[in-house]
Amino acid sequence: MGVPKSALAVVAGAALTASCATTPPPLPPVLDYVRQDCHASPDVSAAVSLTPEKETNGYLVTTVVGPQTPCLTRAGMATPYVVYALPADLGDKTLAVGGLLEAMRILSPEVSVLDARGRVTRTFAPSDYFHRGPVYSVQFRPRDGEAFVLVTSDPARVGRRYEAINVGTSTTTVYTGFGTANFTTGVEASTSRMFSHEGAIQVIVYDTDTKEDGEP
């Protein structure tokens, strides 16, 4: 029995639609950041948890920083910010926190560590930031009394170019709360990305003791 012409038309139309679908172009760097709705201090009650459901080494959290991200006013300038809640068992943890390298841009990260009341306990010098895998980051071990990590954009670095050579590419799809966004990292040759006020933050929590409480 032959296939109805209407069915053939549907199949052909679907194939044409699929052939026309293209990957969205990479997002450009955001060099100017002006907001009128910024807070004077971060809201730690909305912190993103860095505690996995099950103990694991290399727990990864990626956060999109875009127009809907909350902002702070610092030194008279606006900056987006994200707060992360440190795991309760700090003793065996090491964190790498920074901006994820995208195809055209990198979030210019400025990382601070806060206590339970949101007060800054530690900051990092420019020399502490460098390329660790696909993340331009700082690495540190939390100390007693520290409860949160605050990430903002560093305006001093925005607009500068970062040269890198990577091998291979990968695309990560992240749910933003307003839809999904694709982040392509890695290249097969030398590339130049520009530091940006917006982009993506990536946090990796390394755990030297992944046994759950009560396990032998």
PDB file of C-alpha atoms in Angstrom:
ATOM      1  CA  MET A   1       0.000   0.000   0.000  1.00  0.00           C
ATOM      2  CA  GLY A   2       1.380   3.414  -0.921  1.00  0.00           C
ATOM      3  CA  VAL A   3       2.132   6.193   1.564  1.00  0.00           C
ATOM      4  CA  PRO A   4      -0.459   9.012   1.495  1.00  0.00           C
ATOM      5  CA  LYS A   5       0.765  12.228  -0.072  1.00  0.00           C
ATOM      6  CA  SER A   6      -0.217  14.137   3.090  1.00  0.00           C
ATOM      7  CA  ALA A   7       2.127  11.958   5.168  1.00  0.00           C
ATOM      8  CA  LEU A   8       4.947  12.508   2.695  1.00  0.00           C
ATOM      9  CA  ALA A   9       4.354  16.253   2.884  1.00  0.00           C
ATOM     10  CA  VAL A  10       4.558  16.182   6.688  1.00  0.00           C
ATOM     11  CA  VAL A  11       7.819  14.203   6.602  1.00  0.00           C
ATOM     12  CA  ALA A  12       9.295  16.509   3.974  1.00  0.00           C
ATOM     13  CA  GLY A  13       8.281  19.576   5.956  1.00  0.00           C
ATOM     14  CA  ALA A  14       9.842  18.199   9.130  1.00  0.00           C
ATOM     15  CA  ALA A  15      13.063  17.405   7.302  1.00  0.00           C
ATOM     16  CA  LEU A  16      13.176  20.919   5.847  1.00  0.00           C
ATOM     17  CA  THR A  17      12.609  22.454   9.287  1.00  0.00           C
ATOM     18  CA  ALA A  18      15.389  20.330  10.790  1.00  0.00           C
ATOM     19  CA  SER A  19      17.782  21.280   8.005  1.00  0.00           C
ATOM     20  CA  CYS A  20      17.062  24.973   8.592  1.00  0.00           C
ATOM     21  CA  ALA A  21      17.634  24.786  12.363  1.00  0.00           C
ATOM     22  CA  THR A  22      20.953  26.303  13.364  1.00  0.00           C
ATOM     23  CA  THR A  23      22.879  26.592  16.593  1.00  0.00           C
ATOM     24  CA  PRO A  24      22.435  30.043  18.134  1.00  0.00           C
ATOM     25  CA  PRO A  25      25.508  32.244  17.675  1.00  0.00           C
ATOM     26  CA  PRO A  26      27.817  32.621  20.680  1.00  0.00           C
ATOM     27  CA  LEU A  27      26.987  35.509  22.976  1.00  0.00           C
ATOM     28  CA  PRO A  28      29.221  38.599  22.746  1.00  0.00           C
ATOM     29  CA  PRO A  29      30.966  40.148  25.753  1.00  0.00           C
ATOM     30  CA  VAL A  30      29.050  42.742  27.777  1.00  0.00           C
ATOM     31  CA  LEU A  31      31.410  45.677  28.268  1.00  0.00           C
ATOM     32  CA  ASP A  32      29.022  48.210  29.821  1.00  0.00           C
ATOM     33  CA  TYR A  33      26.862  47.381  32.818  1.00  0.00           C
ATOM     34  CA  VAL A  34      24.341  49.964  34.011  1.00  0.00           C
ATOM     35  CA  ARG A  35      21.533  49.089  36.457  1.00  0.00           C
ATOM     36  CA  GLN A  36      19.303  51.189  38.702  1.00  0.00           C
ATOM     37  CA  ASP A  37      17.947  48.351  40.866  1.00  0.00           C
ATOM     38  CA  CYS A  38      21.103  47.189  42.646  1.00  0.00           C
ATOM     39  CA  HIS A  39      21.422  46.295  46.327  1.00  0.00           C
ATOM     40  CA  ALA A  40      23.951  47.656  48.797  1.00  0.00           C
ATOM     41  CA  SER A  41      24.769  44.165  50.109  1.00  0.00           C
ATOM     42  CA  PRO A  42      24.287  40.612  48.819  1.00  0.00           C
ATOM     43  CA  ASP A  43      21.207  38.604  49.762  1.00  0.00           C
ATOM     44  CA  VAL A  44      22.717  35.479  51.322  1.00  0.00           C
ATOM     45  CA  SER A  45      19.257  33.975  51.881  1.00  0.00           C
ATOM     46  CA  ALA A  46      19.109  33.278  48.132  1.00  0.00           C
ATOM     47  CA  ALA A  47      22.494  31.536  48.038  1.00  0.00           C
ATOM     48  CA  VAL A  48      23.048  28.669  45.599  1.00  0.00           C
ATOM     49  CA  SER A  49      23.915  25.473  47.478  1.00  0.00           C
ATOM     50  CA  LEU A  50      27.292  23.832  46.904  1.00  0.00           C
ATOM     51  CA  THR A  51      26.276  20.678  48.784  1.00  0.00           C
ATOM     52  CA  PRO A  52      25.547  17.693  46.508  1.00  0.00           C
ATOM     53  CA  GLU A  53      22.805  15.193  47.318  1.00  0.00           C
ATOM     54  CA  LYS A  54      25.531  12.569  47.727  1.00  0.00           C
ATOM     55  CA  GLU A  55      29.184  13.117  48.628  1.00  0.00           C
ATOM     56  CA  THR A  56      31.261  13.234  45.451  1.00  0.00           C
ATOM     57  CA  ASN A  57      34.655  14.481  44.332  1.00  0.00           C
ATOM     58  CA  GLY A  58      34.387  17.134  41.649  1.00  0.00           C
ATOM     59  CA  TYR A  59      30.857  18.465  42.255  1.00  0.00           C
ATOM     60  CA  LEU A  60      30.204  21.084  39.572  1.00  0.00           C
ATOM     61  CA  VAL A  61      27.770  24.019  39.669  1.00  0.00           C
ATOM     62  CA  THR A  62      27.343  26.371  36.692  1.00  0.00           C
ATOM     63  CA  THR A  63      25.362  29.609  36.970  1.00  0.00           C
ATOM     64  CA  VAL A  64      24.383  31.864  34.078  1.00  0.00           C
ATOM     65  CA  VAL A  65      24.981  35.577  34.714  1.00  0.00           C
ATOM     66  CA  GLY A  66      22.725  37.714  32.539  1.00  0.00           C
ATOM     67  CA  PRO A  67      20.292  40.647  32.548  1.00  0.00           C
ATOM     68  CA  GLN A  68      18.064  38.993  35.187  1.00  0.00           C
ATOM     69  CA  THR A  69      20.905  38.351  37.657  1.00  0.00           C
ATOM     70  CA  PRO A  70      20.745  40.494  40.841  1.00  0.00           C
ATOM     71  CA  CYS A  71      23.296  43.276  41.155  1.00  0.00           C
ATOM     72  CA  LEU A  72      25.242  45.188  43.779  1.00  0.00           C
ATOM     73  CA  THR A  73      26.477  48.767  43.884  1.00  0.00           C
ATOM     74  CA  ARG A  74      30.187  48.856  44.658  1.00  0.00           C
ATOM     75  CA  ALA A  75      32.317  51.995  44.609  1.00  0.00           C
ATOM     76  CA  GLY A  76      29.476  53.715  42.775  1.00  0.00           C
ATOM     77  CA  MET A  77      29.377  51.071  40.043  1.00  0.00           C
ATOM     78  CA  ALA A  78      26.883  48.291  39.335  1.00  0.00           C
ATOM     79  CA  THR A  79      28.002  44.676  39.182  1.00  0.00           C
ATOM     80  CA  PRO A  80      26.022  41.429  38.870  1.00  0.00           C
ATOM     81  CA  TYR A  81      26.477  38.980  41.712  1.00  0.00           C
ATOM     82  CA  VAL A  82      25.829  35.383  42.728  1.00  0.00           C
ATOM     83  CA  VAL A  83      26.154  33.997  46.272  1.00  0.00           C
ATOM     84  CA  TYR A  84      26.983  30.341  46.943  1.00  0.00           C
ATOM     85  CA  ALA A  85      26.482  28.536  50.264  1.00  0.00           C
ATOM     86  CA  LEU A  86      29.518  26.525  51.313  1.00  0.00           C
ATOM     87  CA  PRO A  87      29.053  22.891  52.399  1.00  0.00           C
ATOM     88  CA  ALA A  88      28.734  22.411  56.156  1.00  0.00           C
ATOM     89  CA  ASP A  89      31.697  19.996  56.315  1.00  0.00           C
ATOM     90  CA  LEU A  90      34.472  22.345  55.172  1.00  0.00           C
ATOM     91  CA  GLY A  91      37.498  20.410  56.365  1.00  0.00           C
ATOM     92  CA  ASP A  92      37.908  18.146  53.340  1.00  0.00           C
ATOM     93  CA  LYS A  93      36.868  20.599  50.604  1.00  0.00           C
ATOM     94  CA  THR A  94      38.823  22.601  48.016  1.00  0.00           C
ATOM     95  CA  LEU A  95      36.990  24.981  45.684  1.00  0.00           C
ATOM     96  CA  ALA A  96      37.803  26.399  42.252  1.00  0.00           C
ATOM     97  CA  VAL A  97      35.577  29.401  41.456  1.00  0.00           C
ATOM     98  CA  GLY A  98      35.598  31.640  38.398  1.00  0.00           C
ATOM     99  CA  GLY A  99      34.371  32.535  34.929  1.00  0.00           C
ATOM    100  CA  LEU A 100      33.702  29.824  32.359  1.00  0.00           C
ATOM    101  CA  LEU A 101      35.487  30.287  29.033  1.00  0.00           C
ATOM    102  CA  GLU A 102      32.865  30.668  26.315  1.00  0.00           C
ATOM    103  CA  ALA A 103      33.415  31.007  22.573  1.00  0.00           C
ATOM    104  CA  MET A 104      33.708  34.811  22.628  1.00  0.00           C
ATOM    105  CA  ARG A 105      33.801  35.893  26.253  1.00  0.00           C
ATOM    106  CA  ILE A 106      34.682  35.114  29.867  1.00  0.00           C
ATOM    107  CA  LEU A 107      32.901  36.478  32.887  1.00  0.00           C
ATOM    108  CA  SER A 108      35.461  38.699  34.630  1.00  0.00           C
ATOM    109  CA  PRO A 109      35.358  37.089  38.085  1.00  0.00           C
ATOM    110  CA  GLU A 110      35.932  38.755  41.427  1.00  0.00           C
ATOM    111  CA  VAL A 111      35.617  36.225  44.238  1.00  0.00           C
ATOM    112  CA  SER A 112      35.144  36.968  47.940  1.00  0.00           C
ATOM    113  CA  VAL A 113      34.478  34.666  50.882  1.00  0.00           C
ATOM    114  CA  LEU A 114      31.848  35.696  53.459  1.00  0.00           C
ATOM    115  CA  ASP A 115      30.936  34.687  56.988  1.00  0.00           C
ATOM    116  CA  ALA A 116      27.440  33.644  58.086  1.00  0.00           C
ATOM    117  CA  ARG A 117      26.364  37.306  58.375  1.00  0.00           C
ATOM    118  CA  GLY A 118      27.529  38.155  54.868  1.00  0.00           C
ATOM    119  CA  ARG A 119      30.674  40.006  55.933  1.00  0.00           C
ATOM    120  CA  VAL A 120      33.809  39.630  53.813  1.00  0.00           C
ATOM    121  CA  THR A 121      36.440  37.418  55.430  1.00  0.00           C
ATOM    122  CA  ARG A 122      38.745  36.937  52.456  1.00  0.00           C
ATOM    123  CA  THR A 123      39.484  38.355  49.007  1.00  0.00           C
ATOM    124  CA  PHE A 124      41.981  37.318  46.329  1.00  0.00           C
ATOM    125  CA  ALA A 125      44.742  39.199  44.537  1.00  0.00           C
ATOM    126  CA  PRO A 126      44.781  39.456  40.714  1.00  0.00           C
ATOM    127  CA  SER A 127      47.734  37.041  40.680  1.00  0.00           C
ATOM    128  CA  ASP A 128      45.537  34.341  42.280  1.00  0.00           C
ATOM    129  CA  TYR A 129      43.379  34.110  39.139  1.00  0.00           C
ATOM    130  CA  PHE A 130      44.483  31.982  36.239  1.00  0.00           C
ATOM    131  CA  HIS A 131      43.308  29.401  33.730  1.00  0.00           C
ATOM    132  CA  ARG A 132      42.327  26.070  35.333  1.00  0.00           C
ATOM    133  CA  GLY A 133      40.822  23.874  32.632  1.00  0.00           C
ATOM    134  CA  PRO A 134      37.905  25.773  31.041  1.00  0.00           C
ATOM    135  CA  VAL A 135      37.579  28.184  33.985  1.00  0.00           C
ATOM    136  CA  TYR A 136      39.465  31.412  34.747  1.00  0.00           C
ATOM    137  CA  SER A 137      39.426  30.998  38.496  1.00  0.00           C
ATOM    138  CA  VAL A 138      40.838  31.109  41.991  1.00  0.00           C
ATOM    139  CA  GLN A 139      41.326  27.988  44.086  1.00  0.00           C
ATOM    140  CA  PHE A 140      41.106  27.862  47.873  1.00  0.00           C
ATOM    141  CA  ARG A 141      40.167  25.812  50.923  1.00  0.00           C
ATOM    142  CA  PRO A 142      37.368  27.194  53.117  1.00  0.00           C
ATOM    143  CA  ARG A 143      38.234  28.116  56.689  1.00  0.00           C
ATOM    144  CA  ASP A 144      36.305  27.853  59.932  1.00  0.00           C
ATOM    145  CA  GLY A 145      33.750  30.633  60.213  1.00  0.00           C
ATOM    146  CA  GLU A 146      33.319  31.006  56.450  1.00  0.00           C
ATOM    147  CA  ALA A 147      29.843  30.305  55.065  1.00  0.00           C
ATOM    148  CA  PHE A 148      29.410  31.832  51.595  1.00  0.00           C
ATOM    149  CA  VAL A 149      31.243  32.630  48.371  1.00  0.00           C
ATOM    150  CA  LEU A 150      30.357  35.869  46.577  1.00  0.00           C
ATOM    151  CA  VAL A 151      31.141  36.221  42.867  1.00  0.00           C
ATOM    152  CA  THR A 152      30.840  39.587  41.122  1.00  0.00           C
ATOM    153  CA  SER A 153      32.316  40.976  37.910  1.00  0.00           C
ATOM    154  CA  ASP A 154      35.631  42.815  38.123  1.00  0.00           C
ATOM    155  CA  PRO A 155      35.343  45.990  35.996  1.00  0.00           C
ATOM    156  CA  ALA A 156      39.121  46.452  35.951  1.00  0.00           C
ATOM    157  CA  ARG A 157      39.476  43.372  33.752  1.00  0.00           C
ATOM    158  CA  VAL A 158      36.394  43.877  31.532  1.00  0.00           C
ATOM    159  CA  GLY A 159      37.325  44.642  27.928  1.00  0.00           C
ATOM    160  CA  ARG A 160      40.736  42.991  28.109  1.00  0.00           C
ATOM    161  CA  ARG A 161      41.450  39.997  25.936  1.00  0.00           C
ATOM    162  CA  TYR A 162      42.477  36.582  27.184  1.00  0.00           C
ATOM    163  CA  GLU A 163      44.496  34.470  24.775  1.00  0.00           C
ATOM    164  CA  ALA A 164      44.305  30.692  25.107  1.00  0.00           C
ATOM    165  CA  ILE A 165      45.040  27.512  23.227  1.00  0.00           C
ATOM    166  CA  ASN A 166      42.676  24.599  23.844  1.00  0.00           C
ATOM    167  CA  VAL A 167      42.138  21.280  22.138  1.00  0.00           C
ATOM    168  CA  GLY A 168      38.627  20.053  21.367  1.00  0.00           C
ATOM    169  CA  THR A 169      35.243  21.630  21.974  1.00  0.00           C
ATOM    170  CA  SER A 170      32.214  20.820  24.082  1.00  0.00           C
ATOM    171  CA  THR A 171      28.785  22.393  24.468  1.00  0.00           C
ATOM    172  CA  THR A 172      26.952  22.555  27.790  1.00  0.00           C
ATOM    173  CA  THR A 173      23.238  23.343  27.998  1.00  0.00           C
ATOM    174  CA  VAL A 174      22.237  25.155  31.192  1.00  0.00           C
ATOM    175  CA  TYR A 175      18.718  25.970  32.386  1.00  0.00           C
ATOM    176  CA  THR A 176      18.592  29.669  33.314  1.00  0.00           C
ATOM    177  CA  GLY A 177      15.084  29.919  34.751  1.00  0.00           C
ATOM    178  CA  PHE A 178      14.008  31.792  31.620  1.00  0.00           C
ATOM    179  CA  GLY A 179      14.856  29.042  29.142  1.00  0.00           C
ATOM    180  CA  THR A 180      18.068  27.268  28.207  1.00  0.00           C
ATOM    181  CA  ALA A 181      21.430  28.609  27.103  1.00  0.00           C
ATOM    182  CA  ASN A 182      24.226  26.802  25.283  1.00  0.00           C
ATOM    183  CA  PHE A 183      27.833  27.378  26.303  1.00  0.00           C
ATOM    184  CA  THR A 184      30.521  26.145  23.920  1.00  0.00           C
ATOM    185  CA  THR A 185      33.961  25.827  25.450  1.00  0.00           C
ATOM    186  CA  GLY A 186      37.269  24.792  23.947  1.00  0.00           C
ATOM    187  CA  VAL A 187      38.727  25.248  20.481  1.00  0.00           C
ATOM    188  CA  GLU A 188      41.193  23.508  18.207  1.00  0.00           C
ATOM    189  CA  ALA A 189      43.502  26.499  17.885  1.00  0.00           C
ATOM    190  CA  SER A 190      44.542  29.744  19.489  1.00  0.00           C
ATOM    191  CA  THR A 191      41.580  31.955  20.338  1.00  0.00           C
ATOM    192  CA  SER A 192      40.949  35.290  21.951  1.00  0.00           C
ATOM    193  CA  ARG A 193      38.112  35.877  24.399  1.00  0.00           C
ATOM    194  CA  MET A 194      37.193  39.152  26.005  1.00  0.00           C
ATOM    195  CA  PHE A 195      36.442  39.593  29.687  1.00  0.00           C
ATOM    196  CA  SER A 196      32.795  40.490  30.227  1.00  0.00           C
ATOM    197  CA  HIS A 197      30.349  41.619  32.929  1.00  0.00           C
ATOM    198  CA  GLU A 198      28.051  38.745  31.931  1.00  0.00           C
ATOM    199  CA  GLY A 199      28.700  35.108  31.103  1.00  0.00           C
ATOM    200  CA  ALA A 200      28.764  32.024  33.292  1.00  0.00           C
ATOM    201  CA  ILE A 201      30.243  31.192  36.685  1.00  0.00           C
ATOM    202  CA  GLN A 202      31.525  27.704  37.327  1.00  0.00           C
ATOM    203  CA  VAL A 203      32.285  26.274  40.768  1.00  0.00           C
ATOM    204  CA  ILE A 204      33.992  22.926  41.305  1.00  0.00           C
ATOM    205  CA  VAL A 205      34.001  21.419  44.796  1.00  0.00           C
ATOM    206  CA  TYR A 206      36.756  18.864  45.316  1.00  0.00           C
ATOM    207  CA  ASP A 207      36.203  16.449  48.213  1.00  0.00           C
ATOM    208  CA  THR A 208      39.020  14.326  49.609  1.00  0.00           C
ATOM    209  CA  ASP A 209      36.631  12.243  51.735  1.00  0.00           C
ATOM    210  CA  THR A 210      33.531  11.137  49.830  1.00  0.00           C
ATOM    211  CA  LYS A 211      32.234   8.652  52.418  1.00  0.00           C
ATOM    212  CA  GLU A 212      28.766   9.467  53.691  1.00  0.00           C
ATOM    213  CA  ASP A 213      28.285   9.883  57.431  1.00  0.00           C
ATOM    214  CA  GLY A 214      27.820   6.459  58.984  1.00  0.00           C
ATOM    215  CA  GLU A 215      29.611   4.593  56.197  1.00  0.00           C
ATOM    216  CA  PRO A 216      32.457   2.285  57.296  1.00  0.00           C
TER     217      PRO A 216
END
